[in-house]
Amino acid sequence: DAKTTQPTSMDCAEGRAANLPCNHSTISGNEYVYWYRQIHSQGPQYIIHGLKNNETNEMASLIITEDRKSSTLILPHATLRDTAVYYCIVRVANNFNKFYFGSGTKLNVKP
Amino acid sequence: EPEVTQTPSHQVTQMGQEVILRCVPISNHLYFYWYRQILGQKVEFLVSFYNNEISEKSEIFDDQFSVERPDGSNFTLKIRSTKLEDSAMYFCASSEGSDMNTEAFFGQGTRLTVV
């Protein structure tokens, strides 16, 4: 079962930062937040994950609130190729053998 | 960059036929997974596999499904007698470990069409 809530869709102008929110108010202390994206019907692509500290890699930044009840994925300079469905996933402590994909957020990057 | 590769990219089969979907996980990974996505629906977990045995399977993964690692590189999903409702994208994934701090990497998928 999903432990996350995401908006159904968002728009972002090309070249601007895309900030994708995710609520996970029931997250436990040792559960990680993961972000994947899916472009068209391609395989899910790993973006980033974190526990409580903010994380950054070449693709994105992950900001996790101090209470860990929500997080934001930031794509600093969105391009048209970033148009995709973005999934925020909490990897649960008692069922960490799999990833549960909810409905995600459809990000539309517009010229 | 290492990647998970899946073949074929598209498979068309007649109802009742057996199909085998193939995957080559990333070479140093030890944990393997199959997921599927019916058109317009969510990505669903099917099965996880480690040390030559199934670690976990979902309700979808019934007796018609089986997985195997026949050699040191391939990981296969077999559907014994396909049904129309098996039509979907099937994604293979692999990870180095199974702890919560380890990401999984997915292949580009096989589109299975049962006619």
Coordinates of N, CA and C in Angstrom, one line a residue:
Chain A
D1 N 0.8 -1.2 0.0 CA 0.0 0.0 0.0 C 0.9 1.2 0.0
A2 N 0.4 2.3 -0.7 CA 1.1 3.5 -0.8 C 1.1 4.2 0.6
K3 N 2.3 4.8 0.9 CA 2.4 5.6 2.1 C 2.6 7.0 1.7
T4 N 2.4 7.3 0.4 CA 2.7 8.7 -0.1 C 1.5 9.3 -0.8
T5 N 1.4 10.6 -0.8 CA 0.4 11.3 -1.6 C 1.1 12.4 -2.4
Q6 N 0.7 12.4 -3.7 CA 1.3 13.3 -4.7 C 0.2 14.0 -5.5
P7 N 0.5 15.2 -6.0 CA -0.5 15.8 -6.9 C -0.5 15.0 -8.2
T8 N -1.7 15.0 -8.8 CA -1.9 14.2 -10.0 C -1.0 14.7 -11.2
S9 N -0.9 16.0 -11.3 CA -0.2 16.6 -12.4 C 0.3 18.0 -12.0
M10 N 1.4 18.4 -12.7 CA 2.0 19.7 -12.5 C 2.6 20.2 -13.8
D11 N 2.6 21.5 -14.0 CA 3.2 22.1 -15.2 C 4.5 22.8 -14.7
C12 N 5.4 22.9 -15.6 CA 6.6 23.7 -15.4 C 7.1 24.2 -16.7
A13 N 7.6 25.5 -16.6 CA 8.2 26.1 -17.8 C 9.6 25.6 -18.0
E14 N 9.9 25.3 -19.3 CA 11.3 24.9 -19.6 C 12.3 25.9 -19.1
G15 N 13.4 25.3 -18.5 CA 14.4 26.1 -17.9 C 14.2 26.6 -16.5
R16 N 13.0 26.4 -16.0 CA 12.7 26.8 -14.6 C 12.9 25.5 -13.8
A17 N 13.0 25.8 -12.4 CA 13.0 24.6 -11.5 C 11.7 24.0 -11.4
A18 N 11.7 22.7 -11.4 CA 10.4 21.9 -11.1 C 10.5 21.4 -9.7
N19 N 9.5 21.7 -8.9 CA 9.4 21.3 -7.5 C 8.3 20.4 -7.3
L20 N 8.6 19.1 -7.1 CA 7.5 18.1 -7.0 C 7.3 17.7 -5.5
P21 N 6.2 17.9 -5.0 CA 6.0 17.6 -3.6 C 5.5 16.2 -3.3
C22 N 5.7 15.7 -2.1 CA 5.2 14.4 -1.7 C 5.0 14.4 -0.2
N23 N 3.8 13.9 0.2 CA 3.5 13.7 1.6 C 3.6 12.3 2.0
H24 N 4.3 12.1 3.1 CA 4.4 10.7 3.6 C 4.4 10.8 5.1
S25 N 3.2 11.2 5.6 CA 3.1 11.5 7.1 C 3.2 10.3 8.0
T26 N 3.1 9.1 7.5 CA 3.2 7.9 8.3 C 4.5 7.2 8.2
I27 N 5.5 7.9 7.6 CA 6.8 7.3 7.4 C 7.4 7.0 8.8
S28 N 8.1 5.8 8.9 CA 8.8 5.4 10.1 C 10.2 5.9 10.0
G29 N 10.9 5.8 11.2 CA 12.2 6.4 11.3 C 13.3 5.8 10.4
N30 N 13.1 4.6 10.1 CA 14.2 3.9 9.3 C 13.8 3.7 7.8
E31 N 12.7 4.3 7.4 CA 12.2 4.1 6.0 C 12.7 5.2 5.1
Y32 N 13.2 4.8 3.9 CA 13.7 5.8 3.0 C 12.7 6.3 2.0
V33 N 12.9 7.5 1.5 CA 12.1 8.1 0.5 C 12.9 7.9 -0.9
Y34 N 12.2 7.3 -1.8 CA 12.8 7.2 -3.2 C 12.0 7.9 -4.2
W35 N 12.7 8.4 -5.2 CA 12.0 9.0 -6.4 C 12.5 8.3 -7.6
Y36 N 11.5 7.9 -8.4 CA 11.7 7.3 -9.8 C 10.9 8.1 -10.7
R37 N 11.2 8.0 -12.0 CA 10.3 8.6 -13.0 C 10.2 7.6 -14.2
Q38 N 9.1 7.8 -14.9 CA 8.8 7.0 -16.0 C 8.4 7.8 -17.2
I39 N 9.2 7.8 -18.3 CA 9.0 8.5 -19.5 C 8.2 7.7 -20.4
H40 N 7.0 8.1 -20.9 CA 6.2 7.3 -21.7 C 6.0 5.9 -21.1
S41 N 6.2 4.9 -21.8 CA 6.1 3.5 -21.2 C 7.4 2.9 -21.0
Q42 N 8.5 3.7 -20.8 CA 9.8 3.1 -20.6 C 9.9 2.6 -19.2
G43 N 11.0 1.9 -18.9 CA 11.1 1.4 -17.5 C 11.3 2.5 -16.5
P44 N 10.9 2.4 -15.3 CA 11.1 3.4 -14.3 C 12.6 3.7 -14.1
Q45 N 12.9 5.0 -14.0 CA 14.3 5.4 -13.9 C 14.6 5.9 -12.5
Y46 N 15.6 5.4 -11.9 CA 15.9 5.9 -10.6 C 16.4 7.3 -10.6
I47 N 16.0 8.1 -9.7 CA 16.5 9.5 -9.6 C 17.3 9.7 -8.4
I48 N 16.8 9.5 -7.2 CA 17.4 9.8 -6.0 C 16.7 9.2 -4.8
H49 N 17.4 9.0 -3.7 CA 16.7 8.6 -2.5 C 17.4 9.2 -1.2
G50 N 16.7 9.2 -0.1 CA 17.3 9.8 1.1 C 16.5 9.3 2.3
L51 N 17.1 9.5 3.5 CA 16.5 9.1 4.8 C 16.0 10.3 5.5
K52 N 16.9 11.2 5.9 CA 16.5 12.4 6.5 C 17.3 13.6 6.1
N53 N 18.5 13.4 5.6 CA 19.3 14.6 5.1 C 18.9 14.9 3.7
N54 N 19.1 16.1 3.3 CA 18.9 16.5 1.9 C 19.9 15.9 1.1
E55 N 19.6 15.5 -0.1 CA 20.5 14.8 -1.0 C 20.5 15.5 -2.4
T56 N 21.6 15.4 -3.0 CA 21.8 16.0 -4.4 C 22.6 15.1 -5.2
N57 N 22.2 14.9 -6.5 CA 23.0 14.2 -7.4 C 22.9 15.0 -8.8
E58 N 23.5 14.4 -9.8 CA 23.5 15.1 -11.1 C 22.1 15.3 -11.7
M59 N 21.2 14.5 -11.2 CA 19.8 14.7 -11.8 C 18.9 15.6 -11.0
A60 N 19.0 15.6 -9.7 CA 18.0 16.3 -8.9 C 18.5 16.5 -7.5
S61 N 17.7 17.3 -6.7 CA 17.9 17.4 -5.3 C 16.7 16.9 -4.6
L62 N 16.9 16.3 -3.4 CA 15.8 15.9 -2.6 C 15.8 16.6 -1.2
I63 N 14.7 17.3 -1.0 CA 14.6 18.0 0.3 C 13.6 17.3 1.2
I64 N 14.0 16.9 2.3 CA 13.2 16.2 3.3 C 13.0 17.1 4.5
T65 N 11.7 17.3 4.9 CA 11.4 18.1 6.0 C 12.0 17.5 7.3
E66 N 12.2 18.3 8.3 CA 12.8 17.9 9.5 C 12.0 16.8 10.2
D67 N 10.7 16.9 10.1 CA 9.8 15.8 10.7 C 9.6 14.6 9.8
R68 N 10.2 14.7 8.6 CA 10.2 13.6 7.6 C 8.8 13.3 7.1
K69 N 7.8 14.2 7.3 CA 6.5 13.9 6.8 C 6.2 14.3 5.4
S70 N 7.2 15.0 4.8 CA 7.0 15.4 3.4 C 8.4 15.6 2.8
S71 N 8.4 15.6 1.5 CA 9.7 15.9 0.8 C 9.4 16.5 -0.5
T72 N 10.4 17.1 -1.1 CA 10.3 17.8 -2.4 C 11.4 17.3 -3.3
L73 N 11.1 16.9 -4.5 CA 12.1 16.6 -5.5 C 12.2 17.9 -6.3
I74 N 13.5 18.3 -6.5 CA 13.7 19.5 -7.3 C 14.6 19.2 -8.5
L75 N 14.0 19.5 -9.7 CA 14.8 19.4 -10.9 C 15.2 20.9 -11.2
P76 N 16.5 21.2 -11.1 CA 16.8 22.6 -11.1 C 16.6 23.4 -12.4
H77 N 16.7 22.7 -13.5 CA 16.5 23.4 -14.8 C 15.7 22.4 -15.7
A78 N 14.4 22.4 -15.6 CA 13.7 21.4 -16.3 C 13.8 21.6 -17.8
T79 N 13.9 20.5 -18.5 CA 13.9 20.5 -20.0 C 12.7 19.7 -20.5
L80 N 12.4 19.8 -21.8 CA 11.3 19.0 -22.3 C 11.4 17.5 -22.1
R81 N 12.7 17.1 -22.0 CA 12.9 15.6 -21.8 C 12.6 15.2 -20.4
D82 N 12.3 16.1 -19.5 CA 12.0 15.8 -18.1 C 10.5 15.5 -18.0
T83 N 9.7 15.7 -19.1 CA 8.3 15.4 -19.0 C 8.1 13.9 -18.8
A84 N 7.4 13.6 -17.7 CA 7.4 12.2 -17.2 C 6.4 12.1 -16.1
V85 N 6.1 10.8 -15.6 CA 5.4 10.6 -14.4 C 6.5 10.4 -13.3
Y86 N 6.4 11.1 -12.2 CA 7.4 11.0 -11.1 C 6.7 10.3 -10.0
Y87 N 7.4 9.3 -9.5 CA 6.9 8.5 -8.4 C 7.7 8.8 -7.1
C88 N 7.0 9.1 -6.0 CA 7.6 9.2 -4.7 C 7.3 7.9 -4.0
I89 N 8.3 7.2 -3.5 CA 8.0 5.9 -2.9 C 8.7 5.8 -1.6
V90 N 7.9 5.3 -0.6 CA 8.5 5.1 0.7 C 8.8 3.6 0.8
R91 N 10.0 3.2 1.0 CA 10.4 1.8 1.1 C 10.2 1.4 2.5
V92 N 9.2 0.6 2.8 CA 8.7 0.3 4.1 C 9.6 -0.8 4.8
A93 N 9.7 -0.6 6.1 CA 10.7 -1.4 6.9 C 10.3 -2.9 6.9
N94 N 9.0 -3.2 6.9 CA 8.6 -4.6 6.9 C 8.3 -5.2 5.6
N95 N 8.7 -4.5 4.5 CA 8.4 -5.0 3.2 C 9.3 -4.3 2.2
F96 N 10.6 -4.4 2.5 CA 11.6 -3.7 1.7 C 12.1 -4.4 0.5
N97 N 11.4 -5.5 0.2 CA 11.9 -6.3 -0.9 C 11.3 -5.8 -2.2
K98 N 10.5 -4.8 -2.2 CA 9.9 -4.3 -3.4 C 9.6 -2.8 -3.3
F99 N 9.4 -2.2 -4.4 CA 9.0 -0.8 -4.5 C 7.5 -0.8 -4.9
Y100 N 6.7 0.0 -4.1 CA 5.3 0.2 -4.5 C 5.2 1.5 -5.3
F101 N 4.7 1.3 -6.5 CA 4.5 2.5 -7.4 C 3.0 2.9 -7.3
G102 N 2.8 4.1 -6.8 CA 1.4 4.6 -6.8 C 1.1 5.2 -8.2
S103 N 0.3 6.3 -8.2 CA -0.1 6.9 -9.5 C 0.9 8.0 -9.9
G104 N 1.7 8.5 -8.9 CA 2.7 9.5 -9.3 C 2.2 10.9 -9.7
T105 N 3.1 11.8 -10.1 CA 2.7 13.1 -10.6 C 3.2 13.2 -12.0
K106 N 2.3 13.5 -12.9 CA 2.6 13.8 -14.3 C 3.2 15.2 -14.4
L107 N 4.4 15.3 -14.7 CA 5.1 16.6 -14.8 C 5.1 16.9 -16.3
N108 N 4.5 18.1 -16.7 CA 4.5 18.5 -18.1 C 5.4 19.7 -18.1
V109 N 6.5 19.6 -18.8 CA 7.4 20.7 -19.0 C 7.1 21.4 -20.4
K110 N 6.8 22.7 -20.3 CA 6.3 23.4 -21.5 C 7.3 24.4 -22.0
P111 N 7.4 24.5 -23.3 CA 8.3 25.5 -23.9 C 8.0 26.9 -23.5
Chain B
E1 N 27.7 3.3 -18.8 CA 27.0 3.0 -17.6 C 26.3 1.7 -17.6
P2 N 26.5 0.8 -16.6 CA 25.8 -0.5 -16.6 C 24.3 -0.3 -16.6
E3 N 23.6 -1.2 -17.3 CA 22.2 -1.1 -17.4 C 21.6 -2.5 -17.4
V4 N 20.3 -2.6 -17.1 CA 19.6 -3.8 -17.2 C 19.0 -3.9 -18.6
T5 N 19.2 -5.0 -19.3 CA 18.8 -5.2 -20.7 C 17.7 -6.3 -20.7
Q6 N 16.7 -6.0 -21.5 CA 15.6 -7.0 -21.7 C 15.4 -7.3 -23.2
T7 N 15.1 -8.5 -23.4 CA 14.7 -9.0 -24.8 C 13.6 -9.9 -24.7
P8 N 12.7 -10.0 -25.7 CA 12.7 -9.0 -26.8 C 12.0 -7.7 -26.3
S9 N 12.0 -6.7 -27.1 CA 11.4 -5.4 -26.7 C 9.9 -5.5 -26.9
H10 N 9.5 -6.4 -27.9 CA 8.0 -6.6 -28.1 C 7.8 -8.1 -28.5
Q11 N 6.8 -8.7 -27.8 CA 6.5 -10.1 -28.1 C 5.0 -10.2 -28.3
V12 N 4.7 -10.8 -29.4 CA 3.3 -11.1 -29.7 C 3.1 -12.6 -29.6
T13 N 2.1 -13.1 -28.9 CA 1.9 -14.5 -28.8 C 0.4 -14.8 -28.8
Q14 N 0.1 -16.0 -29.1 CA -1.3 -16.5 -29.1 C -1.7 -17.0 -27.7
M15 N -2.9 -16.7 -27.4 CA -3.4 -17.2 -26.1 C -3.2 -18.7 -25.9
G16 N -2.7 -19.0 -24.7 CA -2.4 -20.4 -24.4 C -1.0 -20.8 -24.7
Q17 N -0.3 -20.0 -25.4 CA 1.1 -20.3 -25.7 C 2.0 -19.9 -24.5
E18 N 3.2 -20.5 -24.4 CA 4.2 -20.2 -23.4 C 5.1 -19.1 -23.9
V19 N 5.4 -18.2 -23.1 CA 6.4 -17.2 -23.4 C 7.5 -17.1 -22.4
I20 N 8.7 -16.7 -22.8 CA 9.8 -16.5 -21.9 C 10.4 -15.1 -22.2
L21 N 10.3 -14.3 -21.2 CA 10.9 -13.0 -21.2 C 12.3 -13.0 -20.6
R22 N 13.2 -12.4 -21.3 CA 14.6 -12.5 -20.8 C 15.2 -11.1 -20.3
C23 N 16.1 -11.3 -19.4 CA 16.7 -10.1 -18.8 C 18.1 -10.4 -18.4
V24 N 19.0 -9.4 -18.7 CA 20.3 -9.5 -18.2 C 20.5 -8.4 -17.2
P25 N 20.6 -8.8 -15.9 CA 20.7 -7.7 -14.8 C 22.1 -7.1 -14.9
I26 N 22.3 -6.1 -14.1 CA 23.6 -5.5 -14.0 C 24.6 -6.5 -13.3
S27 N 25.8 -6.6 -13.8 CA 26.6 -7.8 -13.5 C 27.0 -8.0 -12.1
N28 N 27.1 -7.1 -11.2 CA 27.5 -7.3 -9.8 C 26.3 -7.3 -8.9
H29 N 25.1 -7.3 -9.5 CA 23.9 -7.3 -8.7 C 23.4 -8.7 -8.3
L30 N 22.8 -8.8 -7.1 CA 22.5 -10.1 -6.6 C 21.0 -10.3 -6.4
Y31 N 20.2 -9.2 -6.5 CA 18.8 -9.3 -6.3 C 18.1 -8.9 -7.6
F32 N 17.1 -9.7 -7.9 CA 16.4 -9.5 -9.2 C 14.9 -9.5 -9.0
Y33 N 14.2 -8.7 -9.9 CA 12.8 -8.5 -9.7 C 12.1 -8.5 -11.1
W34 N 10.9 -8.8 -11.1 CA 10.0 -8.6 -12.2 C 8.8 -7.8 -11.8
Y35 N 8.5 -6.8 -12.6 CA 7.3 -6.0 -12.4 C 6.5 -6.0 -13.7
R36 N 5.2 -5.6 -13.6 CA 4.5 -5.5 -14.9 C 3.6 -4.2 -14.8
Q37 N 3.2 -3.7 -16.0 CA 2.4 -2.5 -16.1 C 1.4 -2.8 -17.2
I38 N 0.1 -3.0 -16.8 CA -0.9 -3.1 -17.8 C -1.2 -1.6 -18.3
L39 N -1.5 -1.5 -19.6 CA -1.6 -0.2 -20.2 C -2.5 0.7 -19.4
G40 N -2.0 1.9 -19.1 CA -2.8 2.9 -18.4 C -2.9 2.6 -16.9
Q41 N -2.2 1.6 -16.4 CA -2.3 1.3 -14.9 C -1.0 1.4 -14.3
K42 N -0.9 1.1 -13.0 CA 0.3 1.3 -12.2 C 1.3 0.2 -12.5
V43 N 2.5 0.5 -12.1 CA 3.6 -0.5 -12.1 C 3.4 -1.4 -10.9
E44 N 3.3 -2.7 -11.2 CA 2.9 -3.7 -10.1 C 4.1 -4.7 -9.9
F45 N 4.4 -4.9 -8.7 CA 5.4 -5.9 -8.3 C 4.9 -7.3 -8.6
L46 N 5.8 -8.2 -9.2 CA 5.4 -9.6 -9.4 C 6.2 -10.5 -8.5
V47 N 7.6 -10.3 -8.5 CA 8.4 -11.3 -7.8 C 9.8 -10.7 -7.6
S48 N 10.4 -11.2 -6.5 CA 11.8 -10.9 -6.2 C 12.6 -12.2 -6.1
F49 N 13.8 -12.2 -6.4 CA 14.6 -13.4 -6.5 C 16.0 -13.2 -6.0
Y50 N 16.5 -14.1 -5.2 CA 17.8 -14.0 -4.6 C 18.4 -15.3 -4.3
N51 N 19.6 -15.5 -4.6 CA 20.3 -16.8 -4.3 C 19.5 -18.0 -4.8
N52 N 19.1 -17.8 -6.1 CA 18.4 -18.9 -6.8 C 17.1 -19.3 -6.2
E53 N 16.5 -18.4 -5.5 CA 15.1 -18.7 -5.1 C 14.3 -17.5 -4.9
I54 N 13.0 -17.7 -5.0 CA 12.1 -16.6 -4.8 C 12.1 -16.1 -3.4
S55 N 12.3 -14.7 -3.3 CA 12.2 -14.1 -1.9 C 10.8 -13.7 -1.6
E56 N 10.1 -13.2 -2.5 CA 8.7 -12.8 -2.3 C 8.0 -12.7 -3.6
K57 N 6.7 -13.0 -3.6 CA 5.9 -12.9 -4.8 C 4.6 -12.3 -4.4
S58 N 3.9 -11.7 -5.4 CA 2.6 -11.0 -5.2 C 1.5 -12.0 -5.6
E59 N 0.3 -11.6 -5.3 CA -0.8 -12.4 -5.7 C -1.0 -12.7 -7.2
I60 N -0.4 -11.7 -7.9 CA -0.5 -11.9 -9.4 C 0.4 -13.0 -9.9
F61 N 1.4 -13.3 -9.2 CA 2.4 -14.3 -9.5 C 1.9 -15.7 -9.2
D62 N 1.0 -16.2 -10.0 CA 0.4 -17.5 -9.7 C 1.1 -18.6 -10.4
D63 N 0.6 -19.8 -10.4 CA 1.3 -21.0 -10.9 C 1.6 -20.9 -12.4
Q64 N 1.0 -20.0 -13.1 CA 1.3 -19.8 -14.5 C 2.7 -19.1 -14.7
F65 N 3.2 -18.5 -13.7 CA 4.4 -17.8 -13.8 C 5.6 -18.6 -13.1
S66 N 6.7 -18.4 -13.7 CA 7.9 -18.9 -13.0 C 9.1 -18.1 -13.4
V67 N 10.1 -18.1 -12.5 CA 11.3 -17.4 -12.8 C 12.5 -18.3 -12.6
E68 N 13.6 -17.9 -13.3 CA 14.8 -18.8 -13.3 C 16.0 -17.9 -13.7
R69 N 17.1 -18.4 -13.1 CA 18.4 -17.8 -13.5 C 19.2 -19.0 -14.0
P70 N 19.0 -19.2 -15.3 CA 19.6 -20.4 -15.9 C 21.1 -20.5 -16.0
D71 N 21.7 -19.3 -16.0 CA 23.2 -19.2 -16.0 C 23.6 -18.0 -15.2
G72 N 24.9 -17.6 -15.4 CA 25.3 -16.5 -14.5 C 24.9 -15.1 -14.9
S73 N 24.2 -15.0 -16.0 CA 23.9 -13.7 -16.5 C 22.4 -13.4 -16.7
N74 N 21.7 -14.5 -17.2 CA 20.3 -14.2 -17.6 C 19.3 -14.5 -16.4
F75 N 18.2 -13.7 -16.4 CA 17.1 -13.9 -15.5 C 15.9 -13.9 -16.3
T76 N 15.1 -15.0 -16.2 CA 13.9 -15.1 -17.1 C 12.6 -15.2 -16.3
L77 N 11.6 -14.7 -17.0 CA 10.2 -14.9 -16.5 C 9.5 -15.7 -17.6
K78 N 8.9 -16.8 -17.1 CA 8.1 -17.7 -18.0 C 6.6 -17.6 -17.6
I79 N 5.8 -17.4 -18.7 CA 4.4 -17.5 -18.5 C 3.9 -18.8 -19.2
R80 N 3.4 -19.7 -18.5 CA 3.2 -21.0 -19.0 C 2.1 -21.1 -20.1
S81 N 1.0 -20.5 -19.8 CA -0.1 -20.5 -20.8 C -0.8 -19.2 -20.7
T82 N -0.4 -18.3 -21.7 CA -0.7 -16.9 -21.6 C -2.2 -16.7 -21.8
K83 N -2.7 -15.7 -21.1 CA -4.1 -15.2 -21.2 C -4.1 -13.8 -21.8
L84 N -5.3 -13.4 -22.3 CA -5.4 -12.1 -22.8 C -5.0 -11.0 -21.8
E85 N -5.3 -11.3 -20.6 CA -5.1 -10.3 -19.5 C -3.6 -10.2 -19.1
D86 N -2.8 -11.1 -19.7 CA -1.3 -11.0 -19.4 C -0.7 -10.0 -20.3
S87 N -1.4 -9.4 -21.2 CA -0.9 -8.3 -22.1 C -0.5 -7.2 -21.2
A88 N 0.8 -6.8 -21.3 CA 1.3 -5.7 -20.4 C 2.8 -5.5 -20.8
M89 N 3.3 -4.4 -20.2 CA 4.8 -4.2 -20.2 C 5.3 -4.9 -19.0
Y90 N 6.4 -5.7 -19.2 CA 7.1 -6.4 -18.2 C 8.5 -5.8 -18.0
F91 N 8.7 -5.4 -16.8 CA 10.0 -4.8 -16.4 C 10.8 -5.7 -15.5
C92 N 12.0 -5.8 -15.9 CA 13.0 -6.5 -15.0 C 13.8 -5.5 -14.2
A93 N 14.2 -5.8 -13.0 CA 15.0 -4.8 -12.3 C 16.1 -5.6 -11.5
S94 N 17.1 -4.9 -11.1 CA 18.1 -5.6 -10.3 C 18.7 -4.6 -9.3
S95 N 19.2 -5.1 -8.2 CA 19.9 -4.3 -7.2 C 21.0 -5.0 -6.6
E96 N 22.0 -4.2 -6.0 CA 23.2 -4.8 -5.4 C 22.8 -5.5 -4.1
G97 N 21.9 -4.9 -3.4 CA 21.5 -5.4 -2.1 C 20.0 -5.3 -2.0
S98 N 19.5 -5.8 -0.8 CA 18.1 -5.7 -0.6 C 17.8 -4.8 0.6
D99 N 18.7 -4.1 1.1 CA 18.4 -3.2 2.3 C 17.8 -2.0 1.7
M100 N 17.2 -1.2 2.6 CA 16.4 -0.1 2.2 C 17.2 1.0 1.7
N101 N 18.5 1.0 1.8 CA 19.3 2.1 1.3 C 19.9 1.7 -0.1
T102 N 19.3 0.8 -0.8 CA 19.9 0.4 -2.1 C 18.8 0.5 -3.1
E103 N 19.2 1.2 -4.2 CA 18.2 1.5 -5.3 C 18.2 0.3 -6.2
A104 N 17.1 0.1 -6.9 CA 17.0 -0.9 -8.0 C 17.0 -0.2 -9.3
F105 N 17.5 -0.8 -10.3 CA 17.6 -0.3 -11.6 C 16.7 -1.1 -12.6
F106 N 15.9 -0.5 -13.4 CA 15.0 -1.2 -14.2 C 15.4 -1.2 -15.7
G107 N 15.0 -2.3 -16.4 CA 15.2 -2.3 -17.8 C 14.2 -1.6 -18.5
Q108 N 14.3 -1.5 -19.9 CA 13.3 -0.8 -20.7 C 12.0 -1.5 -21.0
G109 N 12.0 -2.8 -20.6 CA 10.7 -3.5 -20.6 C 10.5 -4.3 -21.9
T110 N 9.7 -5.3 -21.8 CA 9.2 -6.1 -22.9 C 7.7 -5.9 -23.0
R111 N 7.2 -5.5 -24.1 CA 5.8 -5.3 -24.3 C 5.2 -6.7 -24.8
L112 N 4.4 -7.3 -23.9 CA 3.8 -8.6 -24.3 C 2.4 -8.3 -24.8
T113 N 2.1 -8.8 -25.9 CA 0.7 -8.7 -26.5 C 0.2 -10.1 -26.7
V114 N -0.9 -10.5 -26.0 CA -1.5 -11.8 -26.2 C -2.7 -11.6 -27.1
V115 N -2.8 -12.4 -28.1 CA -3.9 -12.2 -29.1 C -4.7 -13.5 -29.1

